Amino acid sequence: QTHGTEAPICLAEVGTHRSFFDPLDPFLGPNVVVDAVFGTGLVRRLDDELSVLARQYNNCRSNQERPLFVSVDIPSGLPSDTEFPIGEHFNADITVTFTSPKPANVLVPAARSCGELVVANIGSPQELIDEQPSQLYLAAREDAATWLKRTGFSSDSYKNKRGHALLIAGSENYSGAAVLAANAAMRSGVGLVTLVCPADAKTEIASRILPEVILQTLDPTADDSELKNGDAIAVGCGLDANNMAIESFVRKLVEERTTPVIVDAGALWIFKPPAGIPNQDADKSVRAPLILTPHEGEFSRLLGDEENHPVGETPPPLLRKEGSKIKDRVAVVREFSQRHKVILVLKGERVLISHPDGRVVVNPTGNSGLGKAGNGDTLTGILAGFVAQAASMDIDIFETVVAAVYVAGMAGDIAERKYGKRVMTASDVRECLVEAFAELEKG
């Protein structure tokens, strides 16, 4: 509309890249460019003429007066079934895809070219969608909102009904990691949070932690029966991975767990090859879930390398890397979870969450401002709080992990809007949980 009146909409179809560039300044002409050249069936590179058009258009993206670029299905030039571009392709501001997202719509690096993703319902029967063999999913706002509704506060809610999150974290040099994790857990809606830390870090932690958090001293050589009181245990934030007593303690905790255990940061170092993750044989497969939360560098260490693979056996796909880079993140996390019977949260751009049954969920929330110190600890605290609530209320743990990651990323997006990526901190993200919960709970 222009000054309260309906502005006319003029449509023009462009047949070739030459006609597109014929006007004196084509990028100041239209207000919107709709890209509907190729859809989801493309499996080859664009021909020369279209490659030139894509390259020329993308090079003009810095022009503030450029038109809004909307792709139908997927930006032309991207293959829909893989996250890897195969040549020149358009970079869209908005991509409108139909029925369900395609892998290239949500997986990086291809997803970076899709801009804002809109999934349009065109009447595809839901039963046909449900029958598809795909085990790749996209986390949605409804997933988090539904989880929050299921764990909502009732008139008879009190601390022992809302779960007890127990965190084993911190060291003399990394007391802040324990503070960030415990404070984030306290903001998650859980009933109780206990932080167990080494004695040499206790004074530093006590001066900065929220007063609602219970603080105890960790003695890795003592009886750990007290830990059985937690509905969920998170271990690793700031822990000293080179302490042999702590290593033995952590391995025993994981091997003999009776409640869900989240392993992060320093504790992940303990399970790198050749020691590896404890075998989940038949009698252990019924044990409480084990949740690993590595970033890509930590995950590469967990994977090991082909040189450590038994002689005469073909290395599985998860060992096939290009230097430190993982070739196919979805395939790798899926196989890792299936092999080790763990829930894996692979942090980074577009967090992946995998289940031992082969399901992989892509998380769409979050931004690069979360790639700073302390945000991993904050996520671990949120996970611990969510999982403790789920365990006490008999809610599926995998669905809970998906919801926790979504909410944490959403809080990061709110922090970006309020402070900007350059300024935002992990503490800001924790405080933005207040607004994330409010947005999700109001529908």
PDB file of N, CA, C and O in Angstrom, residues 210-242:
ATOM      1  N   LEU A 210      24.032 -18.199  42.023  1.00  0.00           N
ATOM      2  CA  LEU A 210      22.743 -17.775  42.548  1.00  0.00           C
ATOM      3  C   LEU A 210      22.512 -18.388  43.931  1.00  0.00           C
ATOM      4  O   LEU A 210      22.870 -19.547  44.176  1.00  0.00           O
ATOM      5  N   PRO A 211      21.929 -17.651  44.835  1.00  0.00           N
ATOM      6  CA  PRO A 211      21.756 -18.163  46.202  1.00  0.00           C
ATOM      7  C   PRO A 211      20.835 -19.379  46.279  1.00  0.00           C
ATOM      8  O   PRO A 211      20.895 -20.144  47.258  1.00  0.00           O
ATOM      9  N   GLU A 212      20.009 -19.583  45.262  1.00  0.00           N
ATOM     10  CA  GLU A 212      19.099 -20.734  45.277  1.00  0.00           C
ATOM     11  C   GLU A 212      19.804 -22.061  44.983  1.00  0.00           C
ATOM     12  O   GLU A 212      19.247 -23.136  45.207  1.00  0.00           O
ATOM     13  N   VAL A 213      21.023 -21.997  44.458  1.00  0.00           N
ATOM     14  CA  VAL A 213      21.752 -23.218  44.099  1.00  0.00           C
ATOM     15  C   VAL A 213      22.446 -23.795  45.331  1.00  0.00           C
ATOM     16  O   VAL A 213      23.133 -23.086  46.075  1.00  0.00           O
ATOM     17  N   ILE A 214      22.274 -25.083  45.542  1.00  0.00           N
ATOM     18  CA  ILE A 214      22.948 -25.785  46.640  1.00  0.00           C
ATOM     19  C   ILE A 214      24.374 -26.085  46.198  1.00  0.00           C
ATOM     20  O   ILE A 214      24.597 -26.619  45.100  1.00  0.00           O
ATOM     21  N   LEU A 215      25.357 -25.765  47.024  1.00  0.00           N
ATOM     22  CA  LEU A 215      26.762 -25.955  46.672  1.00  0.00           C
ATOM     23  C   LEU A 215      27.405 -26.977  47.587  1.00  0.00           C
ATOM     24  O   LEU A 215      27.349 -26.851  48.817  1.00  0.00           O
ATOM     25  N   GLN A 216      28.008 -27.999  46.989  1.00  0.00           N
ATOM     26  CA  GLN A 216      28.675 -29.055  47.746  1.00  0.00           C
ATOM     27  C   GLN A 216      30.077 -29.275  47.209  1.00  0.00           C
ATOM     28  O   GLN A 216      30.402 -28.876  46.081  1.00  0.00           O
ATOM     29  N   THR A 217      30.912 -29.931  48.021  1.00  0.00           N
ATOM     30  CA  THR A 217      32.301 -30.189  47.642  1.00  0.00           C
ATOM     31  C   THR A 217      32.432 -31.578  47.029  1.00  0.00           C
ATOM     32  O   THR A 217      31.879 -32.556  47.546  1.00  0.00           O
ATOM     33  N   LEU A 218      33.168 -31.646  45.942  1.00  0.00           N
ATOM     34  CA  LEU A 218      33.401 -32.923  45.262  1.00  0.00           C
ATOM     35  C   LEU A 218      34.627 -33.618  45.840  1.00  0.00           C
ATOM     36  O   LEU A 218      35.714 -33.055  45.894  1.00  0.00           O
ATOM     37  N   ASP A 219      34.420 -34.857  46.278  1.00  0.00           N
ATOM     38  CA  ASP A 219      35.538 -35.725  46.671  1.00  0.00           C
ATOM     39  C   ASP A 219      35.456 -36.957  45.774  1.00  0.00           C
ATOM     40  O   ASP A 219      34.659 -37.859  46.023  1.00  0.00           O
ATOM     41  N   PRO A 220      36.254 -36.984  44.703  1.00  0.00           N
ATOM     42  CA  PRO A 220      36.118 -38.074  43.728  1.00  0.00           C
ATOM     43  C   PRO A 220      36.469 -39.453  44.270  1.00  0.00           C
ATOM     44  O   PRO A 220      36.162 -40.461  43.635  1.00  0.00           O
ATOM     45  N   THR A 221      37.089 -39.510  45.444  1.00  0.00           N
ATOM     46  CA  THR A 221      37.455 -40.816  46.018  1.00  0.00           C
ATOM     47  C   THR A 221      36.428 -41.311  47.023  1.00  0.00           C
ATOM     48  O   THR A 221      36.525 -42.434  47.516  1.00  0.00           O
ATOM     49  N   ALA A 222      35.446 -40.480  47.352  1.00  0.00           N
ATOM     50  CA  ALA A 222      34.459 -40.847  48.367  1.00  0.00           C
ATOM     51  C   ALA A 222      33.289 -41.597  47.751  1.00  0.00           C
ATOM     52  O   ALA A 222      33.145 -41.683  46.523  1.00  0.00           O
ATOM     53  N   ASP A 223      32.429 -42.109  48.610  1.00  0.00           N
ATOM     54  CA  ASP A 223      31.211 -42.793  48.160  1.00  0.00           C
ATOM     55  C   ASP A 223      30.322 -41.800  47.408  1.00  0.00           C
ATOM     56  O   ASP A 223      30.095 -40.681  47.873  1.00  0.00           O
ATOM     57  N   ASP A 224      29.835 -42.205  46.256  1.00  0.00           N
ATOM     58  CA  ASP A 224      29.037 -41.281  45.442  1.00  0.00           C
ATOM     59  C   ASP A 224      27.537 -41.545  45.559  1.00  0.00           C
ATOM     60  O   ASP A 224      26.757 -41.138  44.702  1.00  0.00           O
ATOM     61  N   SER A 225      27.113 -42.193  46.630  1.00  0.00           N
ATOM     62  CA  SER A 225      25.692 -42.536  46.769  1.00  0.00           C
ATOM     63  C   SER A 225      24.809 -41.300  46.839  1.00  0.00           C
ATOM     64  O   SER A 225      23.634 -41.334  46.460  1.00  0.00           O
ATOM     65  N   GLU A 226      25.374 -40.181  47.302  1.00  0.00           N
ATOM     66  CA  GLU A 226      24.596 -38.942  47.361  1.00  0.00           C
ATOM     67  C   GLU A 226      24.129 -38.510  45.973  1.00  0.00           C
ATOM     68  O   GLU A 226      23.096 -37.861  45.827  1.00  0.00           O
ATOM     69  N   LEU A 227      24.911 -38.854  44.953  1.00  0.00           N
ATOM     70  CA  LEU A 227      24.569 -38.436  43.596  1.00  0.00           C
ATOM     71  C   LEU A 227      23.323 -39.129  43.081  1.00  0.00           C
ATOM     72  O   LEU A 227      22.722 -38.697  42.102  1.00  0.00           O
ATOM     73  N   LYS A 228      22.968 -40.220  43.713  1.00  0.00           N
ATOM     74  CA  LYS A 228      21.776 -40.954  43.266  1.00  0.00           C
ATOM     75  C   LYS A 228      20.497 -40.141  43.480  1.00  0.00           C
ATOM     76  O   LYS A 228      19.444 -40.489  42.963  1.00  0.00           O
ATOM     77  N   ASN A 229      20.579 -39.048  44.259  1.00  0.00           N
ATOM     78  CA  ASN A 229      19.399 -38.243  44.547  1.00  0.00           C
ATOM     79  C   ASN A 229      19.001 -37.347  43.372  1.00  0.00           C
ATOM     80  O   ASN A 229      17.912 -36.797  43.360  1.00  0.00           O
ATOM     81  N   GLY A 230      19.890 -37.169  42.414  1.00  0.00           N
ATOM     82  CA  GLY A 230      19.587 -36.309  41.283  1.00  0.00           C
ATOM     83  C   GLY A 230      18.697 -37.008  40.269  1.00  0.00           C
ATOM     84  O   GLY A 230      18.847 -38.203  40.010  1.00  0.00           O
ATOM     85  N   ASP A 231      17.756 -36.261  39.691  1.00  0.00           N
ATOM     86  CA  ASP A 231      16.935 -36.808  38.609  1.00  0.00           C
ATOM     87  C   ASP A 231      17.683 -36.769  37.284  1.00  0.00           C
ATOM     88  O   ASP A 231      17.351 -37.498  36.348  1.00  0.00           O
ATOM     89  N   ALA A 232      18.657 -35.888  37.171  1.00  0.00           N
ATOM     90  CA  ALA A 232      19.547 -35.815  36.015  1.00  0.00           C
ATOM     91  C   ALA A 232      20.879 -35.263  36.491  1.00  0.00           C
ATOM     92  O   ALA A 232      20.931 -34.421  37.395  1.00  0.00           O
ATOM     93  N   ILE A 233      21.949 -35.746  35.877  1.00  0.00           N
ATOM     94  CA  ILE A 233      23.299 -35.327  36.267  1.00  0.00           C
ATOM     95  C   ILE A 233      24.015 -34.787  35.040  1.00  0.00           C
ATOM     96  O   ILE A 233      24.014 -35.420  33.977  1.00  0.00           O
ATOM     97  N   ALA A 234      24.606 -33.606  35.178  1.00  0.00           N
ATOM     98  CA  ALA A 234      25.452 -33.041  34.122  1.00  0.00           C
ATOM     99  C   ALA A 234      26.869 -32.969  34.664  1.00  0.00           C
ATOM    100  O   ALA A 234      27.103 -32.432  35.752  1.00  0.00           O
ATOM    101  N   VAL A 235      27.813 -33.496  33.903  1.00  0.00           N
ATOM    102  CA  VAL A 235      29.191 -33.555  34.376  1.00  0.00           C
ATOM    103  C   VAL A 235      30.133 -33.029  33.302  1.00  0.00           C
ATOM    104  O   VAL A 235      29.968 -33.314  32.122  1.00  0.00           O
ATOM    105  N   GLY A 236      31.095 -32.197  33.731  1.00  0.00           N
ATOM    106  CA  GLY A 236      32.147 -31.819  32.801  1.00  0.00           C
ATOM    107  C   GLY A 236      32.462 -30.354  32.665  1.00  0.00           C
ATOM    108  O   GLY A 236      33.582 -30.003  32.294  1.00  0.00           O
ATOM    109  N   CYS A 237      31.513 -29.450  32.906  1.00  0.00           N
ATOM    110  CA  CYS A 237      31.765 -28.022  32.668  1.00  0.00           C
ATOM    111  C   CYS A 237      32.912 -27.523  33.550  1.00  0.00           C
ATOM    112  O   CYS A 237      32.757 -27.422  34.768  1.00  0.00           O
ATOM    113  N   GLY A 238      34.048 -27.231  32.942  1.00  0.00           N
ATOM    114  CA  GLY A 238      35.186 -26.710  33.684  1.00  0.00           C
ATOM    115  C   GLY A 238      35.956 -27.732  34.483  1.00  0.00           C
ATOM    116  O   GLY A 238      36.893 -27.380  35.209  1.00  0.00           O
ATOM    117  N   LEU A 239      35.606 -29.014  34.407  1.00  0.00           N
ATOM    118  CA  LEU A 239      36.327 -30.047  35.162  1.00  0.00           C
ATOM    119  C   LEU A 239      37.744 -30.221  34.629  1.00  0.00           C
ATOM    120  O   LEU A 239      38.008 -30.032  33.433  1.00  0.00           O
ATOM    121  N   ASP A 240      38.656 -30.619  35.501  1.00  0.00           N
ATOM    122  CA  ASP A 240      40.045 -30.880  35.123  1.00  0.00           C
ATOM    123  C   ASP A 240      40.141 -32.289  34.536  1.00  0.00           C
ATOM    124  O   ASP A 240      40.094 -33.280  35.265  1.00  0.00           O
ATOM    125  N   ALA A 241      40.279 -32.363  33.227  1.00  0.00           N
ATOM    126  CA  ALA A 241      40.306 -33.660  32.550  1.00  0.00           C
ATOM    127  C   ALA A 241      41.593 -34.425  32.803  1.00  0.00           C
ATOM    128  O   ALA A 241      41.675 -35.618  32.495  1.00  0.00           O
ATOM    129  N   ASN A 242      42.604 -33.756  33.336  1.00  0.00           N
ATOM    130  CA  ASN A 242      43.896 -34.417  33.573  1.00  0.00           C
ATOM    131  C   ASN A 242      44.043 -34.944  34.995  1.00  0.00           C
ATOM    132  O   ASN A 242      45.097 -35.445  35.357  1.00  0.00           O
TER     133      ASN A 242
END
